[in-house]
Coordinates of C-alpha atoms and ligand atoms in Angstrom, one line a residue:
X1 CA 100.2 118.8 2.2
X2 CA 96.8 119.5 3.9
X3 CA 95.7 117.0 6.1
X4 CA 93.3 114.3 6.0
X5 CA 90.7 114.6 8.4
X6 CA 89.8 110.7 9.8
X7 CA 87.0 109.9 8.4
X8 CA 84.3 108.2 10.6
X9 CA 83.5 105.0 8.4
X10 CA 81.3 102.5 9.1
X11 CA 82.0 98.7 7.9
X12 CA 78.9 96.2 7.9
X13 CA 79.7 93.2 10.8
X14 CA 77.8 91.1 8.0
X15 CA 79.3 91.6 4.8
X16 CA 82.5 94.3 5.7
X17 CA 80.8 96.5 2.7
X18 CA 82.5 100.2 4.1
X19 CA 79.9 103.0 4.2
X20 CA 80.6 106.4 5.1
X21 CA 77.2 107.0 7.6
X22 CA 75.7 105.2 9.6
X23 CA 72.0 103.7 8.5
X24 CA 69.8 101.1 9.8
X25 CA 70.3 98.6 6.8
X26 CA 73.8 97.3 5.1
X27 CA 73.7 98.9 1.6
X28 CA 75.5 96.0 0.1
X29 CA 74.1 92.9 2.1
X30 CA 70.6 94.2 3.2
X31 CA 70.8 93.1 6.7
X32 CA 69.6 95.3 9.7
X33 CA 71.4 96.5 12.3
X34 CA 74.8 95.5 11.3
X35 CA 77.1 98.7 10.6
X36 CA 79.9 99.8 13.1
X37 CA 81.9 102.4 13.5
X38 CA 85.2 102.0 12.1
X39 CA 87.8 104.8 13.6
X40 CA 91.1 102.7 12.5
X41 CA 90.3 103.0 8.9
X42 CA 91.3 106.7 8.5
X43 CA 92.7 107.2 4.8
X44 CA 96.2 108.9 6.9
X45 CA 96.9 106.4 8.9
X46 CA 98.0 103.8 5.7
X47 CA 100.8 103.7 3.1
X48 CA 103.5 105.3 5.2
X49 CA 105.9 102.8 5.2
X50 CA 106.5 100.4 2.7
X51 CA 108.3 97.1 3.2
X52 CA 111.2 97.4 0.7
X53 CA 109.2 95.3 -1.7
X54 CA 111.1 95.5 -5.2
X55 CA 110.4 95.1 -9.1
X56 CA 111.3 92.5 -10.8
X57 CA 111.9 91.7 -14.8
X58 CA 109.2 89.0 -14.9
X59 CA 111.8 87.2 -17.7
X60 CA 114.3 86.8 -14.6
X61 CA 111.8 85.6 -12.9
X62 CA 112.5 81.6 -11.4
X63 CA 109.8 79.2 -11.7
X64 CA 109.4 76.1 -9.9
X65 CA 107.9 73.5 -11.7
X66 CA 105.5 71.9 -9.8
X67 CA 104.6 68.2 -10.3
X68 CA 100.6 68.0 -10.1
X69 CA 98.3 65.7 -8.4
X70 CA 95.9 63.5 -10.7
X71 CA 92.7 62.8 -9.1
X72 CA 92.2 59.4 -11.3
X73 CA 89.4 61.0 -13.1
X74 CA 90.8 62.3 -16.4
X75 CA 87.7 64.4 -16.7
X76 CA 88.1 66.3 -13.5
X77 CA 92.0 66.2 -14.3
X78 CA 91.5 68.0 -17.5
X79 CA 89.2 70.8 -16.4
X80 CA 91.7 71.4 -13.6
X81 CA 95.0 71.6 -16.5
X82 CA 96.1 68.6 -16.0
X83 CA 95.6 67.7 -12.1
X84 CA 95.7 69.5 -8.8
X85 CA 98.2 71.7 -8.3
X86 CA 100.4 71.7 -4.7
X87 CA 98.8 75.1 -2.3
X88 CA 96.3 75.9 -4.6
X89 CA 92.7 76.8 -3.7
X90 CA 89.7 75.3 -5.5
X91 CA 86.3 76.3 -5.3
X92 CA 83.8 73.4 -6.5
X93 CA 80.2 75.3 -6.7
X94 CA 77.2 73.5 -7.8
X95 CA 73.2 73.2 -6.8
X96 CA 72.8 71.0 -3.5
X97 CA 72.3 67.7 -4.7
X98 CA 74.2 67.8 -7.7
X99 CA 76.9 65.0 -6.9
X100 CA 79.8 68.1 -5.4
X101 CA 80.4 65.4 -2.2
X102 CA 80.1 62.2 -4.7
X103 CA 83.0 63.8 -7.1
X104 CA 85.2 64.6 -4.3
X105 CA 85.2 61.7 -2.2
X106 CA 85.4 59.5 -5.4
X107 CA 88.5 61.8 -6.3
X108 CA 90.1 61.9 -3.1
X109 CA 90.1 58.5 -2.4
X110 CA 91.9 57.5 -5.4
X111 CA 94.4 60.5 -4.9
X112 CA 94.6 59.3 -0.7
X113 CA 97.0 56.2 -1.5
X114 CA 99.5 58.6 -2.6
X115 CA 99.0 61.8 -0.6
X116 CA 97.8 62.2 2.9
X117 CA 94.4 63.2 2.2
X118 CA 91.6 64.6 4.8
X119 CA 88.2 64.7 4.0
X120 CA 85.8 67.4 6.5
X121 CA 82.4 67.1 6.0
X122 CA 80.7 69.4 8.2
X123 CA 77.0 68.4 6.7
X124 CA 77.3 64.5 7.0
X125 CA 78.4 62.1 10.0
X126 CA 81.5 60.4 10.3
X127 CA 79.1 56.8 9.6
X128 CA 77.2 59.0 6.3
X129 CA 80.6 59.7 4.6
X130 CA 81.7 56.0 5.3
X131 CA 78.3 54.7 4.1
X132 CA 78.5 56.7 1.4
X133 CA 82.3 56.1 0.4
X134 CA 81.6 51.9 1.1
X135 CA 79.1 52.0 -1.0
X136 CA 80.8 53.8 -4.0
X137 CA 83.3 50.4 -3.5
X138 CA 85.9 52.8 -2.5
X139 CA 86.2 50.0 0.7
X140 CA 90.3 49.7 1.0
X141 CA 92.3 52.7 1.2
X142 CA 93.7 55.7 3.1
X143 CA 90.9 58.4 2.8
X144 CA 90.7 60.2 6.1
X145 CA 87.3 61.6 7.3
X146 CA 86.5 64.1 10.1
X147 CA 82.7 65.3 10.6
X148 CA 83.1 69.4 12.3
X149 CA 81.8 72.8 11.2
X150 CA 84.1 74.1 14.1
X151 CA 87.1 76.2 12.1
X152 CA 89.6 75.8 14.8
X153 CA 89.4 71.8 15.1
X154 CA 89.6 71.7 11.0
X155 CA 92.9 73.4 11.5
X156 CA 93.8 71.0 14.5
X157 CA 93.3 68.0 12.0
X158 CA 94.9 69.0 9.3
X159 CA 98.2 69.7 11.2
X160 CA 97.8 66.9 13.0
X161 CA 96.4 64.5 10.3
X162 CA 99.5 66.1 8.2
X163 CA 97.5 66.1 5.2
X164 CA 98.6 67.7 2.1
X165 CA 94.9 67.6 0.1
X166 CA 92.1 68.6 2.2
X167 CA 88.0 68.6 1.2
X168 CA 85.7 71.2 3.1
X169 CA 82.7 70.0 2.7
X170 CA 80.8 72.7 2.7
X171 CA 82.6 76.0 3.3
X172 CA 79.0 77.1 4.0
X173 CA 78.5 75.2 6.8
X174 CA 82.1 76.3 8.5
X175 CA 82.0 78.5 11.3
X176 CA 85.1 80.6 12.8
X177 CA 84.0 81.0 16.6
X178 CA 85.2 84.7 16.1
X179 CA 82.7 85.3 14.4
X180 CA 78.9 86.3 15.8
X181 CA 77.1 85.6 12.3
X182 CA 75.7 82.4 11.5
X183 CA 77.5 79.8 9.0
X184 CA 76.2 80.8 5.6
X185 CA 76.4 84.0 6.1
X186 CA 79.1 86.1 4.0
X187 CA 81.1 87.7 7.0
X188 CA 81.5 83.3 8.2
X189 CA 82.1 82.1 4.9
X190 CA 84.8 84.9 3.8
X191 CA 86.3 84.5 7.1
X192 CA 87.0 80.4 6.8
X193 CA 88.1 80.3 3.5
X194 CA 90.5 83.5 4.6
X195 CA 91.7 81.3 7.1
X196 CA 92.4 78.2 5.1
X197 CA 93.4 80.1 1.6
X198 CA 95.7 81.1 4.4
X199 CA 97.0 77.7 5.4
X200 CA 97.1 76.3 1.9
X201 CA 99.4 78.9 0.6
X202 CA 101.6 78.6 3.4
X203 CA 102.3 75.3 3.9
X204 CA 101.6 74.1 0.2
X205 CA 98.4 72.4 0.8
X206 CA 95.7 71.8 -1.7
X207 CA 92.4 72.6 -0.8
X208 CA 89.0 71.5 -2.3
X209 CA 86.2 74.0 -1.1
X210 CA 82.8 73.0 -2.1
X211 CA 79.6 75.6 -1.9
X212 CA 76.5 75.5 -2.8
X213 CA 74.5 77.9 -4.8
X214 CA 71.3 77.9 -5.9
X215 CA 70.1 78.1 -9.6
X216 CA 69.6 81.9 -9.5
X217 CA 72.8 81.8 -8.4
X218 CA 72.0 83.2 -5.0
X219 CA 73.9 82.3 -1.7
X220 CA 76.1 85.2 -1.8
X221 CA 78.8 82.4 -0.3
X222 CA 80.5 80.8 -3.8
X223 CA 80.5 84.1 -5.7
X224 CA 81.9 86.1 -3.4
X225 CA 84.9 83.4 -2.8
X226 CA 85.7 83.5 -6.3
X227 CA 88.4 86.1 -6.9
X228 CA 90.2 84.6 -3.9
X229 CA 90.6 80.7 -4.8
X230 CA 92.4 80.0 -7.5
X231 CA 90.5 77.6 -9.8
X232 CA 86.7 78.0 -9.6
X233 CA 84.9 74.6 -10.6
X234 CA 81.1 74.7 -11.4
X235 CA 79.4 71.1 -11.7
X236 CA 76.0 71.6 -13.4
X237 CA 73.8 69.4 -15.0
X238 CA 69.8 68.7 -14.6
X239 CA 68.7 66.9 -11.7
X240 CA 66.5 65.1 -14.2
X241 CA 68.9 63.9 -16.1
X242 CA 72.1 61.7 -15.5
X243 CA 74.4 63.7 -16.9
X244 CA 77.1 66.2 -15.2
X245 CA 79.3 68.8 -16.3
X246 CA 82.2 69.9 -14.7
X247 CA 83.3 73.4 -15.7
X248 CA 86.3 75.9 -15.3
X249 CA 85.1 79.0 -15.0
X250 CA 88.4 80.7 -13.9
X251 CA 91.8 79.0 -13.7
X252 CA 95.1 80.4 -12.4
X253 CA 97.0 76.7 -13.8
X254 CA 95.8 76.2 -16.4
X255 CA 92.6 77.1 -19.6
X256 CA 88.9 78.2 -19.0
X257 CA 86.0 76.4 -20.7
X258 CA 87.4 73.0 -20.1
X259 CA 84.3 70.9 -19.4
X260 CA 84.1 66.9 -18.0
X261 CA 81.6 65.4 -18.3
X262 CA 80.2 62.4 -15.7
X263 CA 76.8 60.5 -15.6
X264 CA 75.3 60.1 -12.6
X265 CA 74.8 56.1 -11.8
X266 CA 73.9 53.6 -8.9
X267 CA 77.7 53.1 -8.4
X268 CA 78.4 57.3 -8.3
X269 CA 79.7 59.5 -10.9
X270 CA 81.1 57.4 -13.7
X271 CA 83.7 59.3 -16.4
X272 CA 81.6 59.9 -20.4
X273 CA 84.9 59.2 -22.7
X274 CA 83.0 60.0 -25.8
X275 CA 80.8 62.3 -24.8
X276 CA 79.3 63.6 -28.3
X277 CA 77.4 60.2 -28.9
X278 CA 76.0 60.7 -25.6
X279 CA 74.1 64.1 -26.3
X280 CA 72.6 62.8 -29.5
X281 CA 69.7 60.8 -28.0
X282 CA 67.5 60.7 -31.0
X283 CA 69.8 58.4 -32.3
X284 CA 69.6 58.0 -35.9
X285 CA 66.0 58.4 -36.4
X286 CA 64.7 61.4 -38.3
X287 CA 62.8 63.7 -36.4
X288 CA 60.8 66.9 -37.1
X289 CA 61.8 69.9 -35.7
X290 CA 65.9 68.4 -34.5
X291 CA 69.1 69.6 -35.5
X292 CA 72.2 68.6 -34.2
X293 CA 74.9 71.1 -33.3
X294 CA 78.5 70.6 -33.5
X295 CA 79.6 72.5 -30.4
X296 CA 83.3 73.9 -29.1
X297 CA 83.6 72.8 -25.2
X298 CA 87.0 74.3 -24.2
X299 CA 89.4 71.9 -26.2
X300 CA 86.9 69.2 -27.7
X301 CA 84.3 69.5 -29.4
X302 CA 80.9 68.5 -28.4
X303 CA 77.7 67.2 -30.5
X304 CA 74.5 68.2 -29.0
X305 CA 71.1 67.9 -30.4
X306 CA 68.4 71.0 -30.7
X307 CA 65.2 70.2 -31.1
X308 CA 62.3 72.8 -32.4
X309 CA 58.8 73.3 -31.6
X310 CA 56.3 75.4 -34.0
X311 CA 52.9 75.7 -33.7
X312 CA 50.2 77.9 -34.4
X313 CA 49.9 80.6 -31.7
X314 CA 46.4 81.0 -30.1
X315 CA 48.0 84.0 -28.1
X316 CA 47.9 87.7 -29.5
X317 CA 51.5 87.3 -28.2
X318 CA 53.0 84.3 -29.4
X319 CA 55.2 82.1 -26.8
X320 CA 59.1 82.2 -27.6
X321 CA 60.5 79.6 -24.9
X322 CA 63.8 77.7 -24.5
X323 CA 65.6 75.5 -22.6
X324 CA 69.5 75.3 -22.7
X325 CA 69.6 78.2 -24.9
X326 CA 69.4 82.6 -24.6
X327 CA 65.5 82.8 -25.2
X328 CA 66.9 86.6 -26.7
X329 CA 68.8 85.0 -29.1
X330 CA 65.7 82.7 -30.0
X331 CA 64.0 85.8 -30.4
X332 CA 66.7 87.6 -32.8
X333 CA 66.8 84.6 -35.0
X334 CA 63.1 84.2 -35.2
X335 CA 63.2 87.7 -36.5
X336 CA 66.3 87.4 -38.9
X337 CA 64.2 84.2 -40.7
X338 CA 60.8 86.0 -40.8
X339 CA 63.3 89.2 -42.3
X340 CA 66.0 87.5 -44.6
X341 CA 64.9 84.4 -45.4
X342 CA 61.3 84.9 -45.8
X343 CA 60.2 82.3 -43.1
X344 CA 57.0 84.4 -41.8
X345 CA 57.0 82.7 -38.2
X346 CA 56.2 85.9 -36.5
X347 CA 52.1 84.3 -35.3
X348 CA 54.0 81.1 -33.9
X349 CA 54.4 79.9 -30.7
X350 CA 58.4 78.7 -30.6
X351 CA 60.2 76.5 -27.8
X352 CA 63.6 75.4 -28.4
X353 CA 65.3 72.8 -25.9
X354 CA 68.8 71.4 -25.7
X355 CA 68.8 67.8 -25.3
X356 CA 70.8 66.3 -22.3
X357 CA 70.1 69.1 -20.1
X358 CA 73.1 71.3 -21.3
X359 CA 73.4 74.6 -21.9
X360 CA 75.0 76.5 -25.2
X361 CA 76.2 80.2 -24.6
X362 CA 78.0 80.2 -27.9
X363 CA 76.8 81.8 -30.8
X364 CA 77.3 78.8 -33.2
X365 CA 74.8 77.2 -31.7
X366 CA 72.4 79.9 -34.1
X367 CA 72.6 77.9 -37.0
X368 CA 71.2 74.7 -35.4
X369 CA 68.7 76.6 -33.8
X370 CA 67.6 78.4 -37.0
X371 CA 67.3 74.7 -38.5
X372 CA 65.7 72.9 -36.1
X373 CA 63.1 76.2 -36.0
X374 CA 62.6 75.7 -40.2
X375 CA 62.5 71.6 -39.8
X376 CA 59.6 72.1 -37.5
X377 CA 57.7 74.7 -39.4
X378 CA 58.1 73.1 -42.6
X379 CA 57.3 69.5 -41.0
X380 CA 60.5 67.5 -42.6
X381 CA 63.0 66.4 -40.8
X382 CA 66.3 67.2 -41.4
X383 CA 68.8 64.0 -42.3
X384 CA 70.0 62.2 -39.5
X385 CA 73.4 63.0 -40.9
X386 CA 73.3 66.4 -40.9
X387 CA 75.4 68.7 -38.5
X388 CA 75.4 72.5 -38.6
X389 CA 77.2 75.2 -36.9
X390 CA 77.4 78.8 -37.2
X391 CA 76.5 82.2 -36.0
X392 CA 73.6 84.4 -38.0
X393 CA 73.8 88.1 -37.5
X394 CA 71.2 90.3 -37.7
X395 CA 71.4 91.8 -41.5
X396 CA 71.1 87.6 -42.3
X397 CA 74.7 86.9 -42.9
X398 CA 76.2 83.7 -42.0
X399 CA 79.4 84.5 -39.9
X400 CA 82.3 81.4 -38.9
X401 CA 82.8 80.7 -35.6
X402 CA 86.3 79.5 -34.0
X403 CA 87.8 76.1 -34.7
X404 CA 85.9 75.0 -37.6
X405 CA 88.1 72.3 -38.6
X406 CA 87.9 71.0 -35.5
X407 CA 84.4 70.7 -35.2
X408 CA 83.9 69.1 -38.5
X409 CA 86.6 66.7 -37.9
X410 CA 84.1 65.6 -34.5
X411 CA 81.5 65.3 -36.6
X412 CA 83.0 63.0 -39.3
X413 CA 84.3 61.1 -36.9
X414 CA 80.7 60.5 -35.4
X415 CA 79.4 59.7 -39.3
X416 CA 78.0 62.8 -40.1
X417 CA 78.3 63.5 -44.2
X418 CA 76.6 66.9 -44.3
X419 CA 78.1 69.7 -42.4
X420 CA 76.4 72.9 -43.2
X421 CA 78.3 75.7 -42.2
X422 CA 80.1 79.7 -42.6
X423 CA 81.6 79.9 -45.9
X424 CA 83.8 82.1 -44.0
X425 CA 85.1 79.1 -42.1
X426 CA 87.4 78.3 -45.1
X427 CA 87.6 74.6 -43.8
X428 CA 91.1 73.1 -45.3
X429 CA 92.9 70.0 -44.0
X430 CA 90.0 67.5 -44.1
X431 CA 90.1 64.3 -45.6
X432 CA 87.1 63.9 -47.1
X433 CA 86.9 60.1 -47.3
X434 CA 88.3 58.7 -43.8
X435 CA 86.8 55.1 -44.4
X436 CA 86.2 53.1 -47.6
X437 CA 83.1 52.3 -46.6
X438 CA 81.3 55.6 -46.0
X439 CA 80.2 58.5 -48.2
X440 CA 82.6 61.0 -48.2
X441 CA 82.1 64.4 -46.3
X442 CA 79.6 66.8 -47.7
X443 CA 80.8 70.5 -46.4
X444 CA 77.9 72.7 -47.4
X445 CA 78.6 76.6 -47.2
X446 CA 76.3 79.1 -46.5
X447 CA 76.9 82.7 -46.5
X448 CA 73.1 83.6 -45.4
X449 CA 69.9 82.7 -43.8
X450 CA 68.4 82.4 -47.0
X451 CA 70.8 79.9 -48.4
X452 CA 70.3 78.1 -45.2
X453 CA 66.6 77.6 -46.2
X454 CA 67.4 76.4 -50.0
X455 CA 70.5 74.3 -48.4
X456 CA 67.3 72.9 -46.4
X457 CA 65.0 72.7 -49.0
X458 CA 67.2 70.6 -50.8
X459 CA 68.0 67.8 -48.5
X460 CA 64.7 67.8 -46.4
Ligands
LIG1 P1 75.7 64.5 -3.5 O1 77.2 64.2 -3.9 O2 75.4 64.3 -2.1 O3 75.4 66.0 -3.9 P2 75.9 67.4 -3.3 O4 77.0 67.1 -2.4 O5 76.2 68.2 -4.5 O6 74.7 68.0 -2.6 O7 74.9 63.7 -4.5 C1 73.5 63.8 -4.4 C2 72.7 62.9 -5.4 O8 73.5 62.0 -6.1 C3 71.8 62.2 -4.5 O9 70.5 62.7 -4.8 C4 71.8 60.8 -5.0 C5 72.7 60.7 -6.1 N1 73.7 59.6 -6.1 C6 73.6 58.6 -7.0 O10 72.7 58.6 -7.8 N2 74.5 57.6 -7.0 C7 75.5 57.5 -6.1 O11 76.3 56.6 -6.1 C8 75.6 58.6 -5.1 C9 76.7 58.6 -4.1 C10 74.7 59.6 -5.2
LIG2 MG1 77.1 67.3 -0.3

């Protein structure tokens, strides 16, 4: 075999991006004056020996079961799959100011009386955390606090503090003294939560890691933690508005998509049991231009209402704005009713906004959208018992979405009579009357944008 001349690599200080010459500025993390030579990394030097690792037929396999921790908020225990799990890493990302210290000391103190629990703040006092956790009437209890950015005494408390659930508050704000780079920066924040990914997994200690990132999603910290931890958290919500959402984004123990949702009060983050009822602000008034969606939200479905603005365009290029929802898919739908179902909108000025300061990524949210856009333009409001979901493609059809029966079984239970939906969604296993009392369930199919509009012109 011919062989491998070392290669003279360079590895950014900053970021550890590799790069094979030498120039002024890190490729991958744009600072100055970072790269060093790295002789050790020659390609020949690795993979001689191995370390008698073997195969194994996963089926053989043995499992432990292991028991998990609930944090007495059902909310946060069901985005997690069912509560904490013993050694495993979570990653709780969110905007500064969002409530990411509020959730966790509200969570570890009720989790403290049965675990030894150690709260680090490295961004508040000892006396903030304590003013903060008396005032949240968390007063009795077993909730340990220690104020430090300083890596090494974390470490010292936890082994000496013997906890078995441990907050970093924020990993951003951790610094490992080996380090030359200031807190915040990548090289720091990789090198701590090394370090305490470390610990967790060795000595079977949970870890809560909160970081911040900003709403462009900067802060290179969170995103470049999230293929180590093993559950990444995101809390979102508008800082105008009380509501919070807690979401999985990735999940090693358990599903994705799982979402809790909290309200932000005087008395910290309270748990929204029925959160459906909550989205629909309007109520049960009729308005112009709203349309409530019946949305999927990992396992339970969620009720959100869209509301539509169209008006006459002054512009030679009409505005096409929205909040909570992909302004391209605005765009595509605005064309698919101006081309299928004859709605000529193209001179408009559209805005579309999700109510509660929640965002829809799926596609069945196109439905709503297209109605809550007609509602407006026509000037009728749609009835307040009227729920839609489905997703419009672009030669007009009406295509079903995943767990319609679901949805519509939300919905009913919410009082909604008319359900306007795919006829592809083949909905079967519904009662149609629940109650004596109430009219019985309306499903009305619609296999395209233009029997959406007569569907609408018949009930508006
Ligand atoms: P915080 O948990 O400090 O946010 P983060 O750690 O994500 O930066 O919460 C910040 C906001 O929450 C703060 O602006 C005030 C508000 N808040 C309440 O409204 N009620 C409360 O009981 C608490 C503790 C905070
Ligand atoms: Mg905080």
């Amino acid at each position: 075999m011919p062989k491998i001349k070392a290669q003279h690599r360079f590895l950014c200080a900053q970021c550890k991006a590799p790069s094979a010459k030498w120039t002024g500025q890190c490729g991958a993390c744009g600072e100055w004056n970072t790269l060093i030579e790295n002789s050790q990394m020659s390609p020949g030097k690795r993979g001689k020996e191995g370390d008698g690792v073997k195969s194994a037929r996963l089926a053989d396999v043995e499992v432990s079961r292991y028991s998990r921790l609930h944090t007495g908020l059902t909310e946060l225990d069901r985005v997690v799959g069912g509560g904490l799990v013993p050694g495993a890493v979570v990653l709780l990302g969110g905007e500064p100011g969002i409530g990411k210290s509020t959730l966790a000391i509200q969570a570890m103190a009720q989790m403290a009386n049965d675990t030894p629990t150690l709260y680090v703040s490295a961004e508040e006092s000892l006396e903030q955390l304590a003013l903060r956790y008396q005032r949240l009437a968390l007063q009795d209890g077993n909730l340990e606090a220690i104020s430090t950015g300083e890596l090494s005494s974390v470490i010292e408390a936890i082994e000496s503090s013997k906890a078995s659930l441990v907050v970093i508050d924020s990993i951003q704000t951790m610094r490992a003294s080996d380090i030359d780079s200031a807190p915040g920066s990548v090289s720091q924040v990789r090198e701590c939560a090394e370090v305490l990914i470390q610990l967790a997994k060795s000595r079977s200690i949970t870890i809560i890691l909160i970081g911040h990132v900003t709403k462009e999603g900067g802060l290179a910290g969170p995103k470049t933690l999230e293929h180590l931890v093993d559950t990444v958290l995101y809390f979102e919500g508008d800082a105008t508005s009380r509501y919070r959402l807690v979401r999985a984004w990735k999940n090693r123990f358990g599903t994705v998509n799982e979402v809790g949702v909290f309200a932000m009060t005087e008395g910290g983050l309270k748990e929204v049991k029925n959160p459906s009822a909550m989205f629909l602000s309007g109520g049960s008034e009729e308005c112009v231009g709203r349309a409530v969606l019946i949305s999927q939200d990992g396992s339970r479905p969620l009720l959100v209402e869209v509301q539509a603005l169209v008006d006459q365009s002054t512009l030679g290029n009409p505005r096409r704005l929205s909040v909570g929802y992909d302004s391209t898919r605005l765009a595509m739908i605005l064309a698919i009713l101006h081309r299928h179902a004859g709605i000529d909108i193209l001179d408009q000025d559209v805005f579309v906004n999700v109510a509660g300061g929640i965002r829809v990524a799926e596609t069945a949210a196109d439905l709503a959208v297209a109605a809550a856009v007609i509602s407006s333009f026509v000037d009728k409001p749609i009835p307040a018992d009227t729920a839609l979901f489905g997703e419009l493609g672009l030669s007009g059809e009406v295509r079903p979405v995943v767990r319609g029966e679901d949805r519509v079984r939300e919905a009913q239970k919410l009082g909604f009579i008319n359900i306007i939906l795919s006829a592809g969604n083949q909905i079967q296993n519904i009662n149609p009357v629940t109650r004596r009392d109430t009219p019985a369930l309306n499903l009305k199919e619609v296999k395209t944008a233009l029997d959406l509009r007569a569907v609408l012109d018949e009930i508006v």
